[in-house]
Amino acid sequence: MRFHALRNITATTCVVATVAECTVLHVASYSGNVTTFDLKRNDKGIYSLATLGVTNGSAPQASWLELDAKKKTVYGLDEAWSTPNGTITVYSNKKNVLEISKKYTTLAGAVSTIVYNGGKALAVAHYGAQALTTWSIAANDGALSNIGNFIFSTPPGPVPQQDKSHPHEALVDPTDSYILVPDLGSDLLRTFAINAADSKLRELTPFKVPAGSGPRHGSFYTPACKPGPGKCLAANKENTYFFLVSELANTVSSYKVTYGKDGLGFTLVSSSGIYGNVSTPTGAAAAEGILSPDNKFFHTTGRNAPFLTTPNPDSANTTALASDAIQTWAIDAATGKLTFQGSYPAGGVTPRQFSINAKGDMAAVGLQTTGRLVILKRDIASGAFGAVLASVEGLGGVTTSIWDEGNPRYAPLA
Ligand SMILES: *[C@@H]1O[C@H](CO)[C@@H](O)[C@H](O)[C@H]1NC(C)=O
Ligand SMILES: *[C@@H]1O[C@H](CO)[C@@H](O)[C@H](O)[C@H]1NC(C)=O
Ligand SMILES: *[C@@H]1O[C@H](CO)[C@@H](O)[C@H](O)[C@H]1NC(C)=O
Ligand SMILES: *[C@@H]1O[C@H](CO)[C@@H](O)[C@H](O)[C@H]1NC(C)=O
Ligand SMILES: *[C@@H]1O[C@H](CO)[C@@H](O)[C@H](O)[C@H]1NC(C)=O
């Protein structure tokens, strides 16, 4: 018996009154479902995942979830592959079960959101509609109002997947003054200045990354500060880096960020193949890139090139499952340089996105092709990923899994 549990839909006592006893995760899938799980640990130290609730509020193509910890809400996106419009759903999660609070029609192809301007606004990257949409968030009830859409017609890059502009993520810089959008189709880091008075964005000159590299996801890194809320970030902005994962070139790069009159500048510090000391396997498509909660490691994933294996969740089946890799990079705080530490089994095929718990000893990884959510053990000191502690199979194309513990990608300075 390995540390895993098949889907368990038994009732649980994880309600608001006992919230401290619960470890809650929200998981979105291209099946259309957004499922909320409680990660339980029994007195023998065995973990299991119990279902707390399921919603179809972001159906049919639930592509992304973002916790707005301040408001106890979760933003969910429907990518809408076959309809002209997608949706942004605002979920309330007061009882550890997501309920649709509000729902808005938007452009199609929505794949990522970020809360910005002290929690007053939301930016959404639309891969399919070559757009960035922006929304104000009402202080009293979290209602969204559209405050502007940008549609990009920049000539795309040379690779077939670059048929047009494809904004893949929306990020906010550590000072909460700029939005950054990696555009996979146009090989650009798009930047926008935030007007603090009304949250509207002003488009700045984008930064060009290598042609055909396909920038996808990334994270800002400020050595002096832990990720998360605090004025430390603004005070140390002159010592900030941006780590970028490029899907088509399968690279991970570090840039020194400069703050100038015309916005953000980027100077390359280091760049490496995402598989580190092993050459990039055919068919690979690099995906996620996030910082560890202690700011010591950058973690990435490679998709669709499963050269590793992971134990079969069926303990009676001795055939191991094919697995893509999740990687660890050590950060040199003095230079921003990234050094490969290792590739570890991600728990299946197509780790599109993953997230690490606040303590840093576990990661939740969604495996889109395998249709699986796994909780991986993570060693805080070395940043290495280890055994599958718990898993759920049969989830369809998992796109996002987030811990309901705060939003490490968003740093309100107020
Ligand atoms: C969610 O399920 C309900 C009940 O089956 C259905 O009426 C509704 O249309 C579904 N919503 C979406 C977005 O698929
Ligand atoms: C719905 O999609 C159409 C076609 O892209 C677009 O013109 C329209 O603005 C969208 N509606 C909203 C509310 O974004
Ligand atoms: C055992 O697992 C492998 C890999 O997932 C699978 O292909 C095979 O069908 C499984 N065998 C049985 C008897 O379930
Ligand atoms: C790659 O690096 C890892 C971690 O340092 C090491 O375990 C592995 O043996 C190396 N592989 C090769 C082919 O050098
Ligand atoms: C989605 O949720 C519904 C309702 O709980 C369930 O019947 C269905 O099997 C789920 N689909 C997947 C792929 O998990």
Short mmCIF file of N, CA, C and O in Angstrom, two decimals, residues 19-104:
data_model
loop_
_atom_site.label_atom_id
_atom_site.label_comp_id
_atom_site.label_asym_id
_atom_site.label_seq_id
_atom_site.Cartn_x
_atom_site.Cartn_y
_atom_site.Cartn_z
N VAL A 19 -11.85 25.36 10.53
CA VAL A 19 -11.03 25.64 9.36
C VAL A 19 -9.55 25.34 9.59
O VAL A 19 -8.86 24.91 8.68
N ALA A 20 -9.07 25.51 10.80
CA ALA A 20 -7.65 25.30 11.08
C ALA A 20 -7.24 23.85 10.86
O ALA A 20 -6.08 23.56 10.60
N GLU A 21 -8.19 22.93 10.96
CA GLU A 21 -7.88 21.52 10.79
C GLU A 21 -7.88 21.10 9.33
O GLU A 21 -7.58 19.96 9.01
N CYS A 22 -8.24 22.02 8.45
CA CYS A 22 -8.41 21.66 7.05
C CYS A 22 -7.26 22.17 6.21
O CYS A 22 -6.75 23.25 6.44
N THR A 23 -6.86 21.36 5.25
CA THR A 23 -5.91 21.80 4.23
C THR A 23 -6.65 21.72 2.92
O THR A 23 -6.90 20.64 2.39
N VAL A 24 -7.07 22.89 2.44
CA VAL A 24 -8.01 22.94 1.33
C VAL A 24 -7.29 23.28 0.03
O VAL A 24 -6.42 24.15 0.00
N LEU A 25 -7.66 22.55 -1.02
CA LEU A 25 -7.13 22.82 -2.36
C LEU A 25 -8.30 22.95 -3.34
O LEU A 25 -9.29 22.24 -3.21
N HIS A 26 -8.15 23.84 -4.32
CA HIS A 26 -9.14 23.97 -5.39
C HIS A 26 -8.47 23.55 -6.69
O HIS A 26 -7.34 23.98 -6.98
N VAL A 27 -9.17 22.73 -7.46
CA VAL A 27 -8.56 22.11 -8.64
C VAL A 27 -9.49 22.26 -9.85
O VAL A 27 -10.65 21.84 -9.79
N ALA A 28 -8.99 22.87 -10.91
CA ALA A 28 -9.80 23.06 -12.13
C ALA A 28 -9.38 22.06 -13.19
O ALA A 28 -8.23 21.64 -13.24
N SER A 29 -10.35 21.69 -14.04
CA SER A 29 -10.07 20.69 -15.09
C SER A 29 -10.82 21.06 -16.36
O SER A 29 -11.93 21.61 -16.32
N TYR A 30 -10.23 20.68 -17.50
CA TYR A 30 -10.92 20.83 -18.78
C TYR A 30 -12.13 19.88 -18.88
O TYR A 30 -12.84 19.90 -19.88
N SER A 31 -12.36 19.04 -17.86
CA SER A 31 -13.63 18.31 -17.80
C SER A 31 -14.77 19.29 -17.55
O SER A 31 -15.93 18.96 -17.73
N GLY A 32 -14.43 20.49 -17.09
CA GLY A 32 -15.43 21.51 -16.73
C GLY A 32 -15.55 21.68 -15.24
O GLY A 32 -16.04 22.70 -14.77
N ASN A 33 -15.10 20.70 -14.47
CA ASN A 33 -15.28 20.77 -13.02
C ASN A 33 -14.20 21.58 -12.31
O ASN A 33 -13.03 21.53 -12.69
N VAL A 34 -14.62 22.27 -11.27
CA VAL A 34 -13.69 22.82 -10.28
C VAL A 34 -14.02 22.08 -8.98
O VAL A 34 -15.15 22.15 -8.49
N THR A 35 -13.04 21.33 -8.47
CA THR A 35 -13.28 20.47 -7.31
C THR A 35 -12.48 21.00 -6.13
O THR A 35 -11.31 21.38 -6.29
N THR A 36 -13.10 21.02 -4.96
CA THR A 36 -12.40 21.43 -3.73
C THR A 36 -12.12 20.19 -2.90
O THR A 36 -13.02 19.37 -2.67
N PHE A 37 -10.86 20.02 -2.52
CA PHE A 37 -10.42 18.85 -1.74
C PHE A 37 -9.91 19.28 -0.38
O PHE A 37 -9.39 20.38 -0.20
N ASP A 38 -10.04 18.35 0.57
CA ASP A 38 -9.38 18.50 1.88
C ASP A 38 -8.26 17.45 1.90
O ASP A 38 -8.53 16.25 1.73
N LEU A 39 -7.03 17.90 2.11
CA LEU A 39 -5.90 16.97 2.23
C LEU A 39 -5.81 16.56 3.70
O LEU A 39 -5.48 17.36 4.56
N LYS A 40 -6.12 15.28 3.96
CA LYS A 40 -6.14 14.79 5.34
C LYS A 40 -4.88 13.98 5.63
O LYS A 40 -4.33 13.35 4.74
N ARG A 41 -4.48 13.98 6.89
CA ARG A 41 -3.33 13.19 7.32
C ARG A 41 -3.79 12.41 8.54
O ARG A 41 -4.27 13.01 9.52
N ASN A 42 -3.69 11.07 8.50
CA ASN A 42 -4.16 10.30 9.66
C ASN A 42 -3.04 10.15 10.69
O ASN A 42 -1.92 10.63 10.48
N ASP A 43 -3.34 9.48 11.80
CA ASP A 43 -2.35 9.40 12.88
C ASP A 43 -1.14 8.54 12.52
O ASP A 43 -0.13 8.55 13.22
N LYS A 44 -1.24 7.80 11.40
CA LYS A 44 -0.06 7.05 10.93
C LYS A 44 0.74 7.85 9.91
O LYS A 44 1.71 7.36 9.32
N GLY A 45 0.30 9.09 9.67
CA GLY A 45 1.03 9.95 8.73
C GLY A 45 0.68 9.70 7.28
O GLY A 45 1.37 10.17 6.38
N ILE A 46 -0.43 8.94 7.04
CA ILE A 46 -0.85 8.64 5.67
C ILE A 46 -1.82 9.75 5.21
O ILE A 46 -2.76 10.09 5.93
N TYR A 47 -1.56 10.27 4.01
CA TYR A 47 -2.39 11.35 3.47
C TYR A 47 -3.49 10.80 2.56
O TYR A 47 -3.32 9.77 1.92
N SER A 48 -4.60 11.54 2.48
CA SER A 48 -5.64 11.22 1.50
C SER A 48 -6.36 12.51 1.14
O SER A 48 -6.30 13.50 1.88
N LEU A 49 -7.03 12.50 0.00
CA LEU A 49 -7.76 13.68 -0.48
C LEU A 49 -9.25 13.38 -0.46
O LEU A 49 -9.70 12.43 -1.10
N ALA A 50 -10.01 14.17 0.27
CA ALA A 50 -11.46 14.00 0.35
C ALA A 50 -12.12 15.15 -0.40
O ALA A 50 -11.71 16.31 -0.26
N THR A 51 -13.15 14.83 -1.18
CA THR A 51 -13.85 15.87 -1.94
C THR A 51 -14.80 16.65 -1.04
O THR A 51 -15.64 16.06 -0.36
N LEU A 52 -14.67 17.97 -1.04
CA LEU A 52 -15.57 18.82 -0.26
C LEU A 52 -16.70 19.36 -1.13
O LEU A 52 -17.79 19.65 -0.63
N GLY A 53 -16.43 19.54 -2.42
CA GLY A 53 -17.46 20.09 -3.30
C GLY A 53 -16.99 20.15 -4.73
O GLY A 53 -15.79 20.10 -5.01
N VAL A 54 -17.97 20.22 -5.65
CA VAL A 54 -17.67 20.32 -7.07
C VAL A 54 -18.57 21.40 -7.66
O VAL A 54 -19.75 21.45 -7.32
N THR A 55 -18.00 22.26 -8.51
CA THR A 55 -18.84 23.24 -9.21
C THR A 55 -18.51 23.22 -10.70
O THR A 55 -17.37 22.94 -11.09
N ASN A 56 -19.52 23.51 -11.53
CA ASN A 56 -19.30 23.61 -12.97
C ASN A 56 -19.34 25.08 -13.40
O ASN A 56 -19.57 25.38 -14.55
N GLY A 57 -19.08 25.99 -12.45
CA GLY A 57 -19.19 27.43 -12.72
C GLY A 57 -18.21 27.96 -13.74
O GLY A 57 -18.39 29.07 -14.24
N SER A 58 -17.16 27.20 -14.06
CA SER A 58 -16.21 27.64 -15.10
C SER A 58 -16.22 26.68 -16.29
O SER A 58 -15.27 26.65 -17.07
N ALA A 59 -17.29 25.88 -16.40
CA ALA A 59 -17.42 24.95 -17.53
C ALA A 59 -17.70 25.75 -18.81
O ALA A 59 -18.21 26.86 -18.73
N PRO A 60 -17.36 25.22 -20.01
CA PRO A 60 -16.86 23.85 -20.23
C PRO A 60 -15.34 23.69 -20.16
O PRO A 60 -14.88 22.56 -20.05
N GLN A 61 -14.53 24.76 -20.21
CA GLN A 61 -13.07 24.58 -20.20
C GLN A 61 -12.44 25.36 -19.05
O GLN A 61 -11.84 26.42 -19.27
N ALA A 62 -12.60 24.84 -17.84
CA ALA A 62 -12.05 25.52 -16.65
C ALA A 62 -10.53 25.52 -16.74
O ALA A 62 -9.89 24.49 -16.66
N SER A 63 -9.95 26.70 -16.95
CA SER A 63 -8.53 26.78 -17.31
C SER A 63 -7.64 27.35 -16.21
O SER A 63 -6.42 27.19 -16.27
N TRP A 64 -8.23 28.03 -15.21
CA TRP A 64 -7.36 28.75 -14.27
C TRP A 64 -8.16 29.11 -13.01
O TRP A 64 -9.35 29.39 -13.08
N LEU A 65 -7.46 29.10 -11.88
CA LEU A 65 -8.04 29.56 -10.61
C LEU A 65 -7.04 30.48 -9.94
O LEU A 65 -5.83 30.25 -10.01
N GLU A 66 -7.55 31.51 -9.29
CA GLU A 66 -6.68 32.45 -8.58
C GLU A 66 -7.36 32.82 -7.27
O GLU A 66 -8.52 33.22 -7.27
N LEU A 67 -6.63 32.66 -6.17
CA LEU A 67 -7.19 33.02 -4.87
C LEU A 67 -6.98 34.50 -4.61
O LEU A 67 -5.88 35.01 -4.73
N ASP A 68 -8.06 35.17 -4.26
CA ASP A 68 -7.95 36.56 -3.80
C ASP A 68 -8.10 36.47 -2.29
O ASP A 68 -9.19 36.58 -1.74
N ALA A 69 -6.98 36.19 -1.62
CA ALA A 69 -7.02 35.84 -0.20
C ALA A 69 -7.67 36.92 0.65
O ALA A 69 -8.38 36.64 1.62
N LYS A 70 -7.45 38.17 0.27
CA LYS A 70 -8.00 39.29 1.05
C LYS A 70 -9.53 39.25 1.13
O LYS A 70 -10.13 39.59 2.12
N LYS A 71 -10.14 38.86 0.01
CA LYS A 71 -11.61 38.89 -0.05
C LYS A 71 -12.23 37.51 0.14
O LYS A 71 -13.44 37.36 0.07
N LYS A 72 -11.40 36.47 0.36
CA LYS A 72 -11.91 35.11 0.49
C LYS A 72 -12.71 34.72 -0.74
O LYS A 72 -13.75 34.05 -0.64
N THR A 73 -12.26 35.16 -1.88
CA THR A 73 -12.91 34.73 -3.11
C THR A 73 -11.88 34.04 -4.00
O THR A 73 -10.69 34.16 -3.79
N VAL A 74 -12.39 33.31 -4.99
CA VAL A 74 -11.54 32.65 -5.97
C VAL A 74 -12.05 33.07 -7.35
O VAL A 74 -13.26 33.08 -7.59
N TYR A 75 -11.13 33.46 -8.23
CA TYR A 75 -11.49 33.76 -9.61
C TYR A 75 -11.27 32.52 -10.45
O TYR A 75 -10.21 31.89 -10.35
N GLY A 76 -12.26 32.17 -11.26
CA GLY A 76 -12.15 31.00 -12.14
C GLY A 76 -12.41 31.42 -13.58
O GLY A 76 -13.26 32.28 -13.83
N LEU A 77 -11.67 30.81 -14.51
CA LEU A 77 -11.83 31.16 -15.92
C LEU A 77 -12.36 29.97 -16.73
O LEU A 77 -11.98 28.83 -16.46
N ASP A 78 -13.21 30.29 -17.71
CA ASP A 78 -13.56 29.31 -18.75
C ASP A 78 -12.85 29.77 -20.03
O ASP A 78 -13.09 30.87 -20.50
N GLU A 79 -12.01 28.89 -20.57
CA GLU A 79 -11.22 29.28 -21.74
C GLU A 79 -12.05 29.33 -23.02
O GLU A 79 -11.66 29.98 -23.99
N ALA A 80 -13.20 28.62 -23.02
CA ALA A 80 -14.18 28.72 -24.13
C ALA A 80 -13.54 28.44 -25.49
O ALA A 80 -13.34 29.35 -26.29
N TRP A 81 -13.27 27.16 -25.76
CA TRP A 81 -12.61 26.79 -27.02
C TRP A 81 -13.53 26.93 -28.23
O TRP A 81 -13.08 27.14 -29.33
N SER A 82 -14.83 26.73 -28.05
CA SER A 82 -15.69 26.64 -29.22
C SER A 82 -16.86 27.62 -29.19
O SER A 82 -17.83 27.44 -29.91
N THR A 83 -16.76 28.62 -28.33
CA THR A 83 -17.79 29.66 -28.31
C THR A 83 -17.10 31.01 -28.43
O THR A 83 -15.91 31.11 -28.10
N PRO A 84 -17.80 32.03 -28.88
CA PRO A 84 -17.13 33.33 -29.07
C PRO A 84 -16.65 33.95 -27.76
O PRO A 84 -15.71 34.73 -27.76
N ASN A 85 -17.29 33.62 -26.65
CA ASN A 85 -16.98 34.28 -25.39
C ASN A 85 -16.71 33.29 -24.26
O ASN A 85 -17.35 32.24 -24.18
N GLY A 86 -15.79 33.66 -23.39
CA GLY A 86 -15.53 32.90 -22.17
C GLY A 86 -16.10 33.63 -20.97
O GLY A 86 -16.81 34.63 -21.12
N THR A 87 -15.78 33.11 -19.77
CA THR A 87 -16.32 33.73 -18.56
C THR A 87 -15.25 33.88 -17.48
O THR A 87 -14.27 33.14 -17.46
N ILE A 88 -15.50 34.85 -16.61
CA ILE A 88 -14.76 34.97 -15.35
C ILE A 88 -15.80 34.76 -14.26
O ILE A 88 -16.81 35.48 -14.22
N THR A 89 -15.59 33.76 -13.43
CA THR A 89 -16.53 33.51 -12.34
C THR A 89 -15.86 33.89 -11.02
O THR A 89 -14.70 33.55 -10.79
N VAL A 90 -16.59 34.63 -10.20
CA VAL A 90 -16.12 34.96 -8.85
C VAL A 90 -16.80 33.97 -7.91
O VAL A 90 -18.04 33.93 -7.86
N TYR A 91 -16.01 33.16 -7.24
CA TYR A 91 -16.55 32.19 -6.29
C TYR A 91 -16.35 32.70 -4.87
O TYR A 91 -15.28 33.23 -4.55
N SER A 92 -17.34 32.47 -4.01
CA SER A 92 -17.13 32.71 -2.58
C SER A 92 -16.64 31.38 -2.00
O SER A 92 -17.04 30.31 -2.47
N ASN A 93 -15.74 31.43 -1.05
CA ASN A 93 -15.26 30.17 -0.45
C ASN A 93 -15.27 30.24 1.07
O ASN A 93 -14.37 29.76 1.73
N LYS A 94 -16.30 30.83 1.61
CA LYS A 94 -16.36 31.03 3.06
C LYS A 94 -16.51 29.74 3.84
O LYS A 94 -16.14 29.64 4.97
N LYS A 95 -17.10 28.72 3.21
CA LYS A 95 -17.31 27.45 3.92
C LYS A 95 -16.45 26.35 3.33
O LYS A 95 -16.80 25.19 3.40
N ASN A 96 -15.33 26.72 2.73
CA ASN A 96 -14.44 25.76 2.08
C ASN A 96 -15.10 25.03 0.93
O ASN A 96 -14.62 23.99 0.49
N VAL A 97 -16.21 25.54 0.45
CA VAL A 97 -16.86 25.02 -0.74
C VAL A 97 -17.09 26.22 -1.65
O VAL A 97 -17.58 27.25 -1.21
N LEU A 98 -16.72 26.09 -2.91
CA LEU A 98 -16.87 27.22 -3.82
C LEU A 98 -18.32 27.32 -4.28
O LEU A 98 -18.91 26.35 -4.72
N GLU A 99 -18.85 28.53 -4.17
CA GLU A 99 -20.19 28.80 -4.68
C GLU A 99 -20.09 29.96 -5.65
O GLU A 99 -19.35 30.92 -5.37
N ILE A 100 -20.84 29.88 -6.75
CA ILE A 100 -20.80 30.97 -7.73
C ILE A 100 -21.40 32.21 -7.09
O ILE A 100 -22.55 32.21 -6.66
N SER A 101 -20.58 33.27 -7.02
CA SER A 101 -21.07 34.52 -6.46
C SER A 101 -21.47 35.46 -7.58
O SER A 101 -22.54 36.08 -7.54
N LYS A 102 -20.60 35.56 -8.61
CA LYS A 102 -20.86 36.43 -9.75
C LYS A 102 -20.19 35.83 -10.98
O LYS A 102 -19.19 35.13 -10.84
N LYS A 103 -20.75 36.14 -12.14
CA LYS A 103 -20.18 35.57 -13.36
C LYS A 103 -20.25 36.60 -14.48
O LYS A 103 -21.28 37.25 -14.65
N TYR A 104 -19.16 36.76 -15.22
CA TYR A 104 -19.06 37.79 -16.25
C TYR A 104 -18.65 37.19 -17.58
O TYR A 104 -17.78 36.32 -17.62
#
